[in-house]
Coordinates of C-alpha atoms in Angstrom, one line a residue:
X1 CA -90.3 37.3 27.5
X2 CA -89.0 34.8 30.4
X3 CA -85.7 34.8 30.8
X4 CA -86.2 31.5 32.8
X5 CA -84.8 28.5 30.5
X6 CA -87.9 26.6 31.6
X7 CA -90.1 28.9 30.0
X8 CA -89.4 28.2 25.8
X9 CA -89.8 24.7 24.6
X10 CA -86.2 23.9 23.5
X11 CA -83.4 23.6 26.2
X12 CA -79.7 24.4 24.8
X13 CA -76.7 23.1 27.0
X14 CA -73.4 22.8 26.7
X15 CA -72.5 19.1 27.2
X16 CA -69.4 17.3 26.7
X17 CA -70.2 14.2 23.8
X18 CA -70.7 11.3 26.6
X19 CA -73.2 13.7 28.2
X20 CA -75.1 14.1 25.2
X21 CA -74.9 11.0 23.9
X22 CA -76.4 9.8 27.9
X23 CA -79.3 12.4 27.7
X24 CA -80.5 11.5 24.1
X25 CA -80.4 7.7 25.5
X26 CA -82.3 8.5 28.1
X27 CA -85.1 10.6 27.1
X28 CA -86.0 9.1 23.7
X29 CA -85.5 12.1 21.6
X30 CA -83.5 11.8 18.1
X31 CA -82.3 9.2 16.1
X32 CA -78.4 7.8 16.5
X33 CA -76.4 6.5 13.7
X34 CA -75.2 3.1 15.5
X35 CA -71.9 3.1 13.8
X36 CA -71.2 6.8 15.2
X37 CA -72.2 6.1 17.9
X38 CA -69.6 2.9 18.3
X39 CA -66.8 5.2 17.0
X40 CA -68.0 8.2 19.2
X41 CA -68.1 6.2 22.3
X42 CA -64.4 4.5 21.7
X43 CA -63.0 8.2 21.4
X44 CA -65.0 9.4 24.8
X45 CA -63.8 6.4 26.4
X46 CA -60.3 6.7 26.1
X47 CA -60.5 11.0 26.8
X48 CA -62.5 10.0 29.9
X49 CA -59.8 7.4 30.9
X50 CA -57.3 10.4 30.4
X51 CA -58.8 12.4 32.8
X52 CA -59.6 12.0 36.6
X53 CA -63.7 11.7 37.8
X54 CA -65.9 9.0 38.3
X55 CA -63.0 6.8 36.4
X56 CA -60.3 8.2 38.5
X57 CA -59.5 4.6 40.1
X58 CA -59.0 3.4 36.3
X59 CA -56.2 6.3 35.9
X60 CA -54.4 5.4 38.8
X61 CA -54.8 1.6 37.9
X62 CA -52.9 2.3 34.9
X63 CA -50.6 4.7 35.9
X64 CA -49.0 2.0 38.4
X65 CA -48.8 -0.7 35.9
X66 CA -46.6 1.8 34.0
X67 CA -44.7 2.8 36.7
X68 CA -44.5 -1.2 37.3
X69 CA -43.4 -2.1 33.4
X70 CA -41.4 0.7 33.2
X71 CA -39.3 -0.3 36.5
X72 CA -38.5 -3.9 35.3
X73 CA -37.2 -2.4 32.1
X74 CA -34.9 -0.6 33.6
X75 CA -33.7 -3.2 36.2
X76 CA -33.5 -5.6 33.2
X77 CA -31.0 -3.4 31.6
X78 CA -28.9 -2.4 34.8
X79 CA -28.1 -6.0 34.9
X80 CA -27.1 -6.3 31.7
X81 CA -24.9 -3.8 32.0
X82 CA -23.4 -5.1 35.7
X83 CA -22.9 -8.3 33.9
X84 CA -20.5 -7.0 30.9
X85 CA -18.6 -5.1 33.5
X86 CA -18.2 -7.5 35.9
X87 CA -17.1 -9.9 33.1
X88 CA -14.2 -7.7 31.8
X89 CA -12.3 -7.5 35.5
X90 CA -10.0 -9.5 35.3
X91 CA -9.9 -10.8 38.9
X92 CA -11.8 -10.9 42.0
X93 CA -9.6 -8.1 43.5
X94 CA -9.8 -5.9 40.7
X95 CA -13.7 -6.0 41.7
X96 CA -13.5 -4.4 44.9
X97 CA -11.7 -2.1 44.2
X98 CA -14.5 -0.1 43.3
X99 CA -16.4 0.9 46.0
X100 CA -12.6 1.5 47.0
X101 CA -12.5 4.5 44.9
X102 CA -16.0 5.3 45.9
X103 CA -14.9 5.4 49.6
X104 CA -11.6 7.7 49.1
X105 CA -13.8 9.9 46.9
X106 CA -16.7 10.1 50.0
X107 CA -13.8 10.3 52.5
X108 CA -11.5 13.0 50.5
X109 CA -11.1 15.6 53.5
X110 CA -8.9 13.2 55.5
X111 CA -6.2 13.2 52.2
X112 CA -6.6 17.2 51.6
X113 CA -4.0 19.8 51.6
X114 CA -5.2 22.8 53.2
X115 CA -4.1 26.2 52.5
X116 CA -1.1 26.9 50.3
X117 CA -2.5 29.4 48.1
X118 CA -0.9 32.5 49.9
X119 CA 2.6 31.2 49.9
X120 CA 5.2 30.0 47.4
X121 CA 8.9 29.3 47.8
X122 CA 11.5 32.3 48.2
X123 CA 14.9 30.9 47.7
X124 CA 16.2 33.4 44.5
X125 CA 19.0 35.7 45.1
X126 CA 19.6 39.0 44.7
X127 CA 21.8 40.2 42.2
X128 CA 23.6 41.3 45.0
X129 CA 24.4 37.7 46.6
X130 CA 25.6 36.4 43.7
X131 CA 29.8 35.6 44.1
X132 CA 32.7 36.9 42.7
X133 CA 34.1 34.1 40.9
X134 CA 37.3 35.3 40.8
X135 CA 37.9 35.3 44.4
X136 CA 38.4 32.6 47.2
X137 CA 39.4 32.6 50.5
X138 CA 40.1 29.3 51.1
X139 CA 38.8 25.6 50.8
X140 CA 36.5 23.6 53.4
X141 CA 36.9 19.9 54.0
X142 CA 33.5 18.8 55.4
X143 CA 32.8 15.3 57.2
X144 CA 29.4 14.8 57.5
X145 CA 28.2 12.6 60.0
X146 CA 25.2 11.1 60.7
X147 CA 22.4 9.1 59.0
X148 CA 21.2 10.4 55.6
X149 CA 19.1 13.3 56.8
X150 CA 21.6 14.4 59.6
X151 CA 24.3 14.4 56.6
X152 CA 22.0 16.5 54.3
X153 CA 21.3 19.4 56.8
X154 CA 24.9 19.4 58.0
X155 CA 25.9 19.9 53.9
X156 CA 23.5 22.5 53.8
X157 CA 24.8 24.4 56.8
X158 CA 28.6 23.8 54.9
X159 CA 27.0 25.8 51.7
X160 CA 25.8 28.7 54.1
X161 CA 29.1 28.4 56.3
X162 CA 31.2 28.5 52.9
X163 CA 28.9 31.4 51.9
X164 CA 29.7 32.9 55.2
X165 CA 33.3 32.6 54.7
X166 CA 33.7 33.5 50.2
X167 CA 35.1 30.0 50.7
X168 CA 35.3 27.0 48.1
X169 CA 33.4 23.7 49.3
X170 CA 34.8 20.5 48.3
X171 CA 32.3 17.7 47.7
X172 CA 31.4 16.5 51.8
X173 CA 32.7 13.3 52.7
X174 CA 30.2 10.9 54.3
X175 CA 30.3 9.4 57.7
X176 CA 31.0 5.7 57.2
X177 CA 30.8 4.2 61.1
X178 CA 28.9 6.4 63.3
X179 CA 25.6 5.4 62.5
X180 CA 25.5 3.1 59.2
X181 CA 28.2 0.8 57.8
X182 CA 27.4 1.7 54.5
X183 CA 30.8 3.1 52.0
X184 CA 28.4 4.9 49.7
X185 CA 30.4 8.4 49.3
X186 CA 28.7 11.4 48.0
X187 CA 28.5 10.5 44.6
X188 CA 27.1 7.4 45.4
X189 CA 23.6 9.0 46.8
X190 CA 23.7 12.7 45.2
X191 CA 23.8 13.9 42.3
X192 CA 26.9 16.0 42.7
X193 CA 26.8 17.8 39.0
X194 CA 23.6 19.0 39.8
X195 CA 24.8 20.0 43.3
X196 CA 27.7 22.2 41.9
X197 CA 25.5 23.9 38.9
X198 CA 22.6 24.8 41.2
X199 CA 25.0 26.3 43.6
X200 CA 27.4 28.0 41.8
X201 CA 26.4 31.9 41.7
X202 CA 26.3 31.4 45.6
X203 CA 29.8 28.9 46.3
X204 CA 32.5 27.3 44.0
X205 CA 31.9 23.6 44.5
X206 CA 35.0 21.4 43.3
X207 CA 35.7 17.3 43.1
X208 CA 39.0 17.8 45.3
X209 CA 41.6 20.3 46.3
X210 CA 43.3 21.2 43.2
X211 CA 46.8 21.5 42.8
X212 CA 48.0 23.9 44.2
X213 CA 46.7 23.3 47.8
X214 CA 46.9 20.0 47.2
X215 CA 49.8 19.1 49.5
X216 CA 48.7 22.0 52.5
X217 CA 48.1 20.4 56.2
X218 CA 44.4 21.0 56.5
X219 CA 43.4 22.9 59.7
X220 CA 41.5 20.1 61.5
X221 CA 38.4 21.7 63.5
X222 CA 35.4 20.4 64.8
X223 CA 33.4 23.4 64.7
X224 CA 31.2 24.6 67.9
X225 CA 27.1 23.2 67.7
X226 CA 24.2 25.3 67.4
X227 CA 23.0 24.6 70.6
X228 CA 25.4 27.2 72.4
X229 CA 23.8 29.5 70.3
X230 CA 26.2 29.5 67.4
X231 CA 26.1 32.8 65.1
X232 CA 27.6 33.5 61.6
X233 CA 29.6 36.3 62.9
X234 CA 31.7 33.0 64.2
X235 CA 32.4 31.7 60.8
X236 CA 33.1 35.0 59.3
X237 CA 35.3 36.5 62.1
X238 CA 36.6 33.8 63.8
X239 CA 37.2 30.5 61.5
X240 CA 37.5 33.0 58.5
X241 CA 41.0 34.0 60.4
X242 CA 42.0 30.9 60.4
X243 CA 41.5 29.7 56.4
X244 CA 43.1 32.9 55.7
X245 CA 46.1 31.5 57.7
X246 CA 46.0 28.0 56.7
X247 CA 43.8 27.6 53.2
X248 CA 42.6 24.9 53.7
X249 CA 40.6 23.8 56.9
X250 CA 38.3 20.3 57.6
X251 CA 35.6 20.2 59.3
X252 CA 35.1 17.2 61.6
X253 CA 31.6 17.7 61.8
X254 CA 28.7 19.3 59.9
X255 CA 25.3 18.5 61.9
X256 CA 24.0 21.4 63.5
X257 CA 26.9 23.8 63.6
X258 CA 25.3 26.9 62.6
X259 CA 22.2 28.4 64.6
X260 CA 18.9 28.4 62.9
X261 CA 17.5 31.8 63.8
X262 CA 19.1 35.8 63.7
X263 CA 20.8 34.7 60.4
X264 CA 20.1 37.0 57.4
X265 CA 17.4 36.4 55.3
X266 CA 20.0 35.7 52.1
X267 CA 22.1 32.7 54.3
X268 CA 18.9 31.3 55.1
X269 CA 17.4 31.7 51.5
X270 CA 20.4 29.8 50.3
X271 CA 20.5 27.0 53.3
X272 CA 16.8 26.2 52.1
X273 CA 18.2 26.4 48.1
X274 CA 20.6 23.6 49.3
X275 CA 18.5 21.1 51.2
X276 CA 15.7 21.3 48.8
X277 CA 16.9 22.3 45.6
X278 CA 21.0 21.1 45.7
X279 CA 21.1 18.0 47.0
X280 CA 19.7 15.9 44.7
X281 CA 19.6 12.2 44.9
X282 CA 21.5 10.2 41.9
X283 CA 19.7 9.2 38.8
X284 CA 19.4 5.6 39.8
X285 CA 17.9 6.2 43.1
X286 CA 15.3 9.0 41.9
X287 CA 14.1 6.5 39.0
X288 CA 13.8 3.5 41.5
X289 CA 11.8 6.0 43.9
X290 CA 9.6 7.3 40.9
X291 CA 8.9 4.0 39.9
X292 CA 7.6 2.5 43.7
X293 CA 5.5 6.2 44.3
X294 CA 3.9 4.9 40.9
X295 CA 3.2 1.5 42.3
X296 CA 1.6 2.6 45.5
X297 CA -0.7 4.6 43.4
X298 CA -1.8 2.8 41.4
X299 CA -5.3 3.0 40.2
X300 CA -5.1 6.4 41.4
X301 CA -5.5 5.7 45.0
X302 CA -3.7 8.0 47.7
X303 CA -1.5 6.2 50.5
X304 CA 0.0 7.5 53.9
X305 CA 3.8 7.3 54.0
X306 CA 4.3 6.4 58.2
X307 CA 7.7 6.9 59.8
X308 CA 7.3 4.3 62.7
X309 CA 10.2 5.1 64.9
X310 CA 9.1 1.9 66.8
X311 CA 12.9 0.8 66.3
X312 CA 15.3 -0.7 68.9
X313 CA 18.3 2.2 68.7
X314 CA 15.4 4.6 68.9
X315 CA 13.8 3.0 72.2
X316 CA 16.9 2.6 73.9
X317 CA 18.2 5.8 73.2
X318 CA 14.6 7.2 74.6
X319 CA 14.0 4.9 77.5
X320 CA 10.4 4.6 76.2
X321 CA 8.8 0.3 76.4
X322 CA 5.4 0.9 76.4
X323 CA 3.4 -2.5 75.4
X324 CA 6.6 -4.1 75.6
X325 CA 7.7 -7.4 77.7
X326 CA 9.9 -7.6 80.9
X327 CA 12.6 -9.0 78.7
X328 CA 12.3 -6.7 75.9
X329 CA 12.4 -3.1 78.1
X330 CA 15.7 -5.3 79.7
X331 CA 17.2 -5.8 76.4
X332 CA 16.9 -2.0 75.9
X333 CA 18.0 -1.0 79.0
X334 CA 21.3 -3.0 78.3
X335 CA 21.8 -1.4 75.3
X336 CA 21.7 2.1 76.1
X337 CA 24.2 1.4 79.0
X338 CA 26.6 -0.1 76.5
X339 CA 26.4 3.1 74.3
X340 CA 28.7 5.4 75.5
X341 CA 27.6 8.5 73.7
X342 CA 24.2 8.3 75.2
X343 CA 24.5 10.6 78.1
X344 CA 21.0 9.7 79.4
X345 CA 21.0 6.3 81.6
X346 CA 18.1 6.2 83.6
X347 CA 14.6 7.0 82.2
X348 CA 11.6 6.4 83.4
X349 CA 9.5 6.0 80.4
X350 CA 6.4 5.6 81.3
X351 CA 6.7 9.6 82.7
X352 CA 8.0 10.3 78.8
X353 CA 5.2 8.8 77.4
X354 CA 2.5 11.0 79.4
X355 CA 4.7 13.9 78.4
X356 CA 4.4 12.7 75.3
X357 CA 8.0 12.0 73.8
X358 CA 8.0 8.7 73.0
X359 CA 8.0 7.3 69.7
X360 CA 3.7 5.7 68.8
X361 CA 3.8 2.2 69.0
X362 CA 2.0 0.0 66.2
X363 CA -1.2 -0.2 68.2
X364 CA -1.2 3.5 68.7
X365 CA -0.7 4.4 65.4
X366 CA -3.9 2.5 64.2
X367 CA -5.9 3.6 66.8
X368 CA -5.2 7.2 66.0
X369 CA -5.1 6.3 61.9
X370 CA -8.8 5.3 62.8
X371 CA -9.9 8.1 64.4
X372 CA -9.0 10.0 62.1
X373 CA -11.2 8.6 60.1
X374 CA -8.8 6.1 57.6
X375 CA -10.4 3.4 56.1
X376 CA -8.9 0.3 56.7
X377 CA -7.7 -0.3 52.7
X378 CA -6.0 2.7 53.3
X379 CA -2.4 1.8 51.8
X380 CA 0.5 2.3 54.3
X381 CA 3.7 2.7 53.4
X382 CA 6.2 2.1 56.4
X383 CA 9.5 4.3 56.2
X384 CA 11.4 3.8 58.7
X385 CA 13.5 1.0 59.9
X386 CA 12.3 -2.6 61.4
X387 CA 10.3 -2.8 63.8
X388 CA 11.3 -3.9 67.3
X389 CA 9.2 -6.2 69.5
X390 CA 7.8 -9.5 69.6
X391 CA 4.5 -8.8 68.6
X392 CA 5.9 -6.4 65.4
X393 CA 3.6 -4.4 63.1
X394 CA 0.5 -7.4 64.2
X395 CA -1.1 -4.4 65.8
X396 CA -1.3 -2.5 62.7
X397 CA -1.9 -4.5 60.0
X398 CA -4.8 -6.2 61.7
X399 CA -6.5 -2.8 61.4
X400 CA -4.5 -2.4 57.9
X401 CA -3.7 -4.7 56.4
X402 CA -2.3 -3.4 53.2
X403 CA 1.6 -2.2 54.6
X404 CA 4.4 -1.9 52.5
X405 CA 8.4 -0.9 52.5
X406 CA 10.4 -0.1 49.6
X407 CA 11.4 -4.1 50.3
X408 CA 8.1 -5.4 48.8
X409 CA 7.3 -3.0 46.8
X410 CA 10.6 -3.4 44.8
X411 CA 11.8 -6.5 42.8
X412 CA 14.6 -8.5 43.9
X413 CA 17.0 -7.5 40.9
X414 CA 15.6 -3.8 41.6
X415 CA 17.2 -3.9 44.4
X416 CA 20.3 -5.4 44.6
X417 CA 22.1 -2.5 43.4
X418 CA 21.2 -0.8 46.9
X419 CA 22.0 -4.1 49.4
X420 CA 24.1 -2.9 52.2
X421 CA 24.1 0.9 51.2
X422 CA 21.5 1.9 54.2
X423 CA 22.3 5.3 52.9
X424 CA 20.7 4.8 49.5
X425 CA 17.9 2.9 50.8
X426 CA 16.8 5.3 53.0
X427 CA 17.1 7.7 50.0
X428 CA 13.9 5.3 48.7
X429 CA 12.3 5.8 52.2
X430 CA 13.0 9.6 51.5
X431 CA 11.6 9.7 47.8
X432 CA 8.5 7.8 49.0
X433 CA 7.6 10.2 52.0
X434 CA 8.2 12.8 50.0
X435 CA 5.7 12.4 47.7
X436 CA 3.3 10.3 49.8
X437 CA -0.5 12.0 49.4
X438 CA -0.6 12.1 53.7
X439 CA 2.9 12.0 55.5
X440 CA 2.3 10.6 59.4
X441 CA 5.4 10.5 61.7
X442 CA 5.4 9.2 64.8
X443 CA 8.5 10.8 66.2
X444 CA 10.2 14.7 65.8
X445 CA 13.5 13.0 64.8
X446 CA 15.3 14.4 61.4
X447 CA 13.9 12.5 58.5
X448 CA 10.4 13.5 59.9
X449 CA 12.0 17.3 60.0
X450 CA 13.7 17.2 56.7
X451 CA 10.5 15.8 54.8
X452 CA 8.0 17.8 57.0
X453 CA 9.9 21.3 55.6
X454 CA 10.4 19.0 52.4
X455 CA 6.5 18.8 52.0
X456 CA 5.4 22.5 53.1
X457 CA 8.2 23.9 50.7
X458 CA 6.4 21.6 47.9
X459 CA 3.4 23.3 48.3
X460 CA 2.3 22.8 52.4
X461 CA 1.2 19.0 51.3
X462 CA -0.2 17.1 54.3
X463 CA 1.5 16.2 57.3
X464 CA 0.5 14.5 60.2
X465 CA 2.4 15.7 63.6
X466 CA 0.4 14.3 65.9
X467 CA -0.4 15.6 69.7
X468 CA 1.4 12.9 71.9
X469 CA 0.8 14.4 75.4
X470 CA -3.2 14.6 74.6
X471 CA -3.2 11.5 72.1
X472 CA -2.0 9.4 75.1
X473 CA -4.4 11.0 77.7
X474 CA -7.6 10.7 75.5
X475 CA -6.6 6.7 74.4
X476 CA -5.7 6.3 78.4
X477 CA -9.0 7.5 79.4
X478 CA -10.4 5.9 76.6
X479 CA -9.2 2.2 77.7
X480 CA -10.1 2.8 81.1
X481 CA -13.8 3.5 80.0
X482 CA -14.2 7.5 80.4
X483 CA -14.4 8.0 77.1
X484 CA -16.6 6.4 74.1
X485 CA -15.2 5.2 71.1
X486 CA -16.9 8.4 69.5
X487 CA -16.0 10.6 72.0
X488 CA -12.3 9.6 71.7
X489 CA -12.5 10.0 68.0
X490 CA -14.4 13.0 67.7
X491 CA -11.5 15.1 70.3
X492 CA -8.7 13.5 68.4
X493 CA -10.0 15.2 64.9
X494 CA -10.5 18.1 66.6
X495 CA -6.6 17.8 67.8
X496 CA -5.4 17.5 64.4
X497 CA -8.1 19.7 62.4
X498 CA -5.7 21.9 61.5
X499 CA -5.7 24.6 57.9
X500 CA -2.4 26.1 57.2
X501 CA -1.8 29.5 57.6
X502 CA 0.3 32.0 59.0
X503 CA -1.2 31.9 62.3
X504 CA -0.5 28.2 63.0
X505 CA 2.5 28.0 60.5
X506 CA 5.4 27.7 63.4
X507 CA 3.2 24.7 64.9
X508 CA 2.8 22.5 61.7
X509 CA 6.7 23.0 60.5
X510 CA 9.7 23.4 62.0
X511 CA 12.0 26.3 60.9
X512 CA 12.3 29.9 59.6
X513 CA 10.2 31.5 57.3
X514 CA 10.3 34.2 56.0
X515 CA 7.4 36.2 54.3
X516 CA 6.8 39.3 52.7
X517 CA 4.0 41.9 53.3
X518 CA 4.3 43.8 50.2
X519 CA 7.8 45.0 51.1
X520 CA 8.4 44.3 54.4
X521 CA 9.9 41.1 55.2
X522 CA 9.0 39.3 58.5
X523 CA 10.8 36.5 60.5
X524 CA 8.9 33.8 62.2
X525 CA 11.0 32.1 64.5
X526 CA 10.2 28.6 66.1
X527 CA 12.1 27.5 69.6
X528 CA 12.6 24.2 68.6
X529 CA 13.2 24.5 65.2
X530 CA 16.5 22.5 64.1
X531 CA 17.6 21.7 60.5
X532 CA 14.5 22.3 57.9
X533 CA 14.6 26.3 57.3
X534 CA 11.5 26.9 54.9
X535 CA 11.6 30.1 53.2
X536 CA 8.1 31.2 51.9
X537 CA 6.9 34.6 50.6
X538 CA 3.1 36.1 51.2
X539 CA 1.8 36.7 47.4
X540 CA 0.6 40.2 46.8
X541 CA -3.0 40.7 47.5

């Protein structure tokens, strides 16, 4: 028999139902049912209609008018739903601030702390340390002069010096004339119970002399500065000879007077335990403080505390008028002749500027701000005093407009307790820096020193110390076309790109630090390291 299909009469196949259903039509053979056929031909339809071929244009035809319905669905409910939100805001302001929080959230390396992991604070004692209560050589009469941060490191070099010394400290008195007329006394701006408790297995701490030294001479001495290179071996050999002779000695000063580095490792433990654990500000001003932090952010936005020492005691006393008028540079120059103490006369500031020791001005602090990549609803919080010039903070706040001070950020009746106690209100200045989500000073004096270490003994939050010298080159060249707008920016990131850690430690803070490396110890020193004396320790592993 043929194998050949052509060879039999009948032909079988394999057809789908539309082919058969074609074939019979076309050749005649067999009856149809007409009602199956109707219902056979509706189910076909619709499989062929499923399935790509000779009706593949139909199946992309209706795949796009899906695609189409489905679309204007969905933008039908998006609406909706932008409608009800919009409608609950309850102003036009409250509105933007969305794409607000979008834009801090897309821009969240320029508010990020870098790098504090392998360090935490080393400030306990050893068992060792702690005093022999029932013994005293003698009681210290401080006067500590200055502005608020100058009087806070001086009272923390009094605690080491007392240390130094097995010597009782009597609560500091505060300088009154030389740089503030303000008659705040200790009590006034520190929480002096707190003070005495948290220092009391290291110093006795007392109101006043008690009785029975109460009527002794004091031993007047203003004690030598740390910039002749002043040792503890001074205190404890030399000034110790004299308590023991006269019981009770004053101190006429207390900034600076004890050197910052080739101290032990306990003395500078307990210096740090002073400035940033000890001295305390009052209740009152730590609530106030609390309460503006809260304020500036709000709706969980960050903000950049900015000490602007664009201020006219600080531009005399540098010799620095850059973007200033004829008149105004004149006006400073007469003042820093009239101030005696001011050993420098002649400056030539424009020099200082290129060397990079003059205080930023307004302009140059948005212009860097901006480079470093800021938006400009960044909020700004100014700390610092008011700003000298003419032409003011204009610069700035046409870039940023949102700048505050603790003087609008504060109610009226908030702060009248504080009027004409500069003291206490630069404690709000202090308690805002502090906890501010960037810190950005403008000039190495000692609030920017005393919240710098502040912030890295926190927990290494982020500070700004900008590069002045190459700052000022790269705007110079900038302004004078050699550089682009994105080739200034792009070398002033790179500047300040910066991660924490203890190769780069000395250049982001000031002061000593100690760390340990399982049980060595180690002491970085930093030359020009002054009051803020950061003690850290390397965690195991």
């Amino acid at each position: 028999m043929s194998n050949s299909p052509l060879a039999g009469g009948t032909i079988t196949t394999r057809r789908r139902p539309i082919d058969f259903i074609e074939y019979a039509e076309e050749n005649g053979i067999g009856k149809v049912n007409i009602g199956q056929h109707h219902h056979q031909h509706r189910r076909t339809l619709v499989i062929s209609l499923m399935r790509p071929g000779r009706y593949l244009s139909r199946w992309i035809f209706a795949a796009l008018m899906l695609l189409m319905v489905s679309t204007m669905f969905v933008k039908i409910i998006l609406i909706h739903i932008f409608l009800r939100v919009n409608a609950t805001m309850n102003t036009s302001r409250d509105f933007l601030q969305l794409p607000r929080h979008l834009m801090h959230a897309q821009s969240s390396e320029i508010w990020a702390n870098h790098g504090s992991d392998k360090y935490y604070k080393c400030v306990d004692r050893s068992s060792k340390k702690i005093r022999d209560k029932s013994t005293s050589n003698g009681y210290i009469l401080a006067h500590a002069n200055g502005g608020l941060n100058q009087m806070r490191t001086g009272i923390s070099d009094m605690v080491a010096v007392a240390k130094l010394m097995n010597a009782s400290l009597v609560l500091p008195l505060l300088d009154h004339k030389s740089f503030w007329t303000d008659p705040s006394e200790f009590k006034d701006i520190f929480d002096w119970q707190h003070f005495r408790k948290a220092l009391e297995d290291d110093i006795e701490v007392l109101e006043s002399l008690p009785p029975s030294v109460a009527n002794v001479k004091p031993f007047v001495k203003a004690p030598v500065s740390w910039s002749k290179a002043l040792q503890p071996s001074y205190y404890s050999r030399d000034i110790l000879k004299i308590l023991q002779r006269h019981k009770v000695i004053e101190f006429t000063h207390t900034d600076s007077r004890l050197a910052n580095n080739g101290i032990s490792h306990s003395i500078q433990k307990l210096r740090c335990h002073a400035m940033y654990e000890a001295i305390r500000f009052t209740e009152k001003i730590e609530q106030l403080g609390a309460k503006l932090v809260s304020r500036l952010k709000e709706n969980g936005e960050p903000y950049i505390a900015l000490h602007l020492r664009y201020e006219k005691d600080m531009l005399a006393f540098t010799g620095c008028n850059h973007n200033l008028t004829r008149n105004e540079a004149e006006e400073l120059r007469k003042l820093r002749y009239k101030t005696k103490h001011w050993k420098e006369k002649r400056i030539n500031g424009t020099k200082k500027r290129l060397l990079g020791v003059c205080p930023m001005t307004p302009r140059e602090a948005a212009i860097f701000l901006e480079a470093m990549g800021y938006p400009s609803n960044t909020k700004i919080c100014i700390v610092a005093g008011e700003i000298f010039g003419q032409h003011g903070l204009n610069a700035l706040q046409e870039k940023y407009p949102n700048i505050y001070y603790h003087s609008n950020l504060a109610t009226e009746q908030e702060l009248k307790p504080f009027m004409q106690r500069h003291n206490q209100l630069a404690a709000l200045d202090y308690i805002i820096a502090l906890h501010a989500d960037v810190f950005f000073y403008t000039y190495d004096g000692n609030m920017a020193k005393a919240i710098r270490g502040h912030r890295v003994f926190k927990g290494f939050w982020k500070t700004i110390n900008p590069d002045k010298e190459n700052f000022v080159r790269l705007i110079d060249e900038m302004e004078n076309k050699k550089l682009t707008w994105k080739e200034f920016a792009t070398q002033v990131r790179g500047l300040h790109f910066i991660t924490i850690g203890i190769k780069d430690i000395a250049s982001t803070t000031a002061g000593v630090f100690i760390m340990a490396e399982g049980t060595r110890m180690r002491l970085i020193d930093e030359k020009l390291a002054q009051h803020d004396e950061l003690l850290l320790e390397l965690r195991a592993g």
